[in-house]
N, CA, C and O of each residue as an XYZ file, in Angstrom:
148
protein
N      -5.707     22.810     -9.524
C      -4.952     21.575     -9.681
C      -4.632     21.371    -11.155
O      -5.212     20.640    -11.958
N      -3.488     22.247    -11.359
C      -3.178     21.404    -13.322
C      -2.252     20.214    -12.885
O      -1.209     20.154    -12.233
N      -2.666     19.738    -13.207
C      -1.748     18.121    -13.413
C      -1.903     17.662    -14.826
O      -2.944     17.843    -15.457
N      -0.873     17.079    -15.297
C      -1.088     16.568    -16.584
C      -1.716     14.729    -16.709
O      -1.494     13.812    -15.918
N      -2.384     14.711    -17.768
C      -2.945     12.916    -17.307
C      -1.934     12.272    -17.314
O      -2.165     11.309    -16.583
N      -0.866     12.199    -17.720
C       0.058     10.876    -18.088
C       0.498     10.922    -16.205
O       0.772      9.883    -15.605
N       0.487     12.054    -15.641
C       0.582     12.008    -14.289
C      -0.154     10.799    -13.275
O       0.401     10.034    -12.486
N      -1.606     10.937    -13.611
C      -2.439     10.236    -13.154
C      -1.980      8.560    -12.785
O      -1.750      8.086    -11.672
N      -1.949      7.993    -13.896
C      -1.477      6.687    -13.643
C      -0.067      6.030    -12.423
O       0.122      5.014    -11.753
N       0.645      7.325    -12.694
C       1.579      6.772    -11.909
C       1.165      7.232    -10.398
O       1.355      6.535     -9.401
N       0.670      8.297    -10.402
C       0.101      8.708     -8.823
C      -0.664      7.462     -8.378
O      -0.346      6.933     -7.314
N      -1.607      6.983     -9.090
C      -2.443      6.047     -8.831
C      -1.388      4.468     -8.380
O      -1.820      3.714     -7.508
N      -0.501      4.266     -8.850
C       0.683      2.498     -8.559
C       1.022      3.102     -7.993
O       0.372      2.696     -7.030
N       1.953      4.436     -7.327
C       2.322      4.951     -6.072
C       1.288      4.456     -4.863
O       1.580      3.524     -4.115
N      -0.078      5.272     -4.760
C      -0.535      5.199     -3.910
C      -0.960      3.806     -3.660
O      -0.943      3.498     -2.468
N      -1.317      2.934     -4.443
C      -1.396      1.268     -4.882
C      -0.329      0.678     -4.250
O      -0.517     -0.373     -3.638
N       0.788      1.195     -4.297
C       2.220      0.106     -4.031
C       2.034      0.762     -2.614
O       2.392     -0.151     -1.870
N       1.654      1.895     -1.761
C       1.949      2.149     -0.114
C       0.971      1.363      0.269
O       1.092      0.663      1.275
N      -0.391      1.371     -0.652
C      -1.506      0.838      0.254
C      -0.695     -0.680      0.615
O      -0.555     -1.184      1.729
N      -0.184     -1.254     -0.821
C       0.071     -2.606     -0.193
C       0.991     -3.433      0.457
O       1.084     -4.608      0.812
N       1.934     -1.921      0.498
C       2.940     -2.238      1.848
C       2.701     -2.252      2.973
O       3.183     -3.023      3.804
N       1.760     -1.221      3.190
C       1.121     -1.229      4.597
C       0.100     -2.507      4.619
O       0.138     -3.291      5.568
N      -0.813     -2.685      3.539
C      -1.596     -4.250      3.928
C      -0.530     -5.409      4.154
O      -0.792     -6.439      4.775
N       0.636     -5.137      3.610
C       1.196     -6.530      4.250
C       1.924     -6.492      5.554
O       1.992     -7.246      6.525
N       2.526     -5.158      5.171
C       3.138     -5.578      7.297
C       2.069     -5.323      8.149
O       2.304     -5.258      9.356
N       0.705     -5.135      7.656
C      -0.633     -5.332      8.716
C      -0.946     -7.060      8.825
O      -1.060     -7.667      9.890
N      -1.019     -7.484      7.860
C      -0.661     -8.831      7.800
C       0.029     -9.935      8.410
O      -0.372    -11.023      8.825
N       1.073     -9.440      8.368
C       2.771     -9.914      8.504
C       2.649     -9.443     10.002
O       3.080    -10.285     10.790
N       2.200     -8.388     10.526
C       1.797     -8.580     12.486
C       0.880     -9.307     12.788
O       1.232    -10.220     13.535
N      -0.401     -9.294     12.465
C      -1.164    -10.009     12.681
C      -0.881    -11.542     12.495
O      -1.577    -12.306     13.163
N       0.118    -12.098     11.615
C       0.291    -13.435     11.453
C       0.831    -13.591     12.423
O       0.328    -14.430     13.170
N       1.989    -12.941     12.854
C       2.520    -12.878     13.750
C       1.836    -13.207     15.415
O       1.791    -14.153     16.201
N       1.396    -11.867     15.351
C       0.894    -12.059     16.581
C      -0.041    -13.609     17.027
O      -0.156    -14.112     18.145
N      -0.585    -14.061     15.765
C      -1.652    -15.171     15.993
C      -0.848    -16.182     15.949
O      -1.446    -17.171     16.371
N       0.552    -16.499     15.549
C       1.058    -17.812     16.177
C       2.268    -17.305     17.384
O       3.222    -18.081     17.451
N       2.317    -16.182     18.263
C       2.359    -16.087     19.436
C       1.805    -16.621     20.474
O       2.294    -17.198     21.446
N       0.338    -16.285     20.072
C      -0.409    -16.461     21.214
C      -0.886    -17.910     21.483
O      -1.561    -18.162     22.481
């Protein structure tokens, strides 16, 4: 694995910005779903 560090940081807000797209439309269903029901 050569990667250079200045790499690092941005891999890291990549994987940061999917996690918290996916926590919000996990969210954003679940809100959902709970004023459905």
């Amino acid at each position: 694995m050569t990667r250079q560090s200045g790499d690092l940081p941005t891999m890291l807000i990549n994987r940061a910005r999917r996690l918290g797209q996916l926590f919000y439309l996990v969210e954003h269903a679940a809100h959902h779903a709970r004023e459905c029901t």
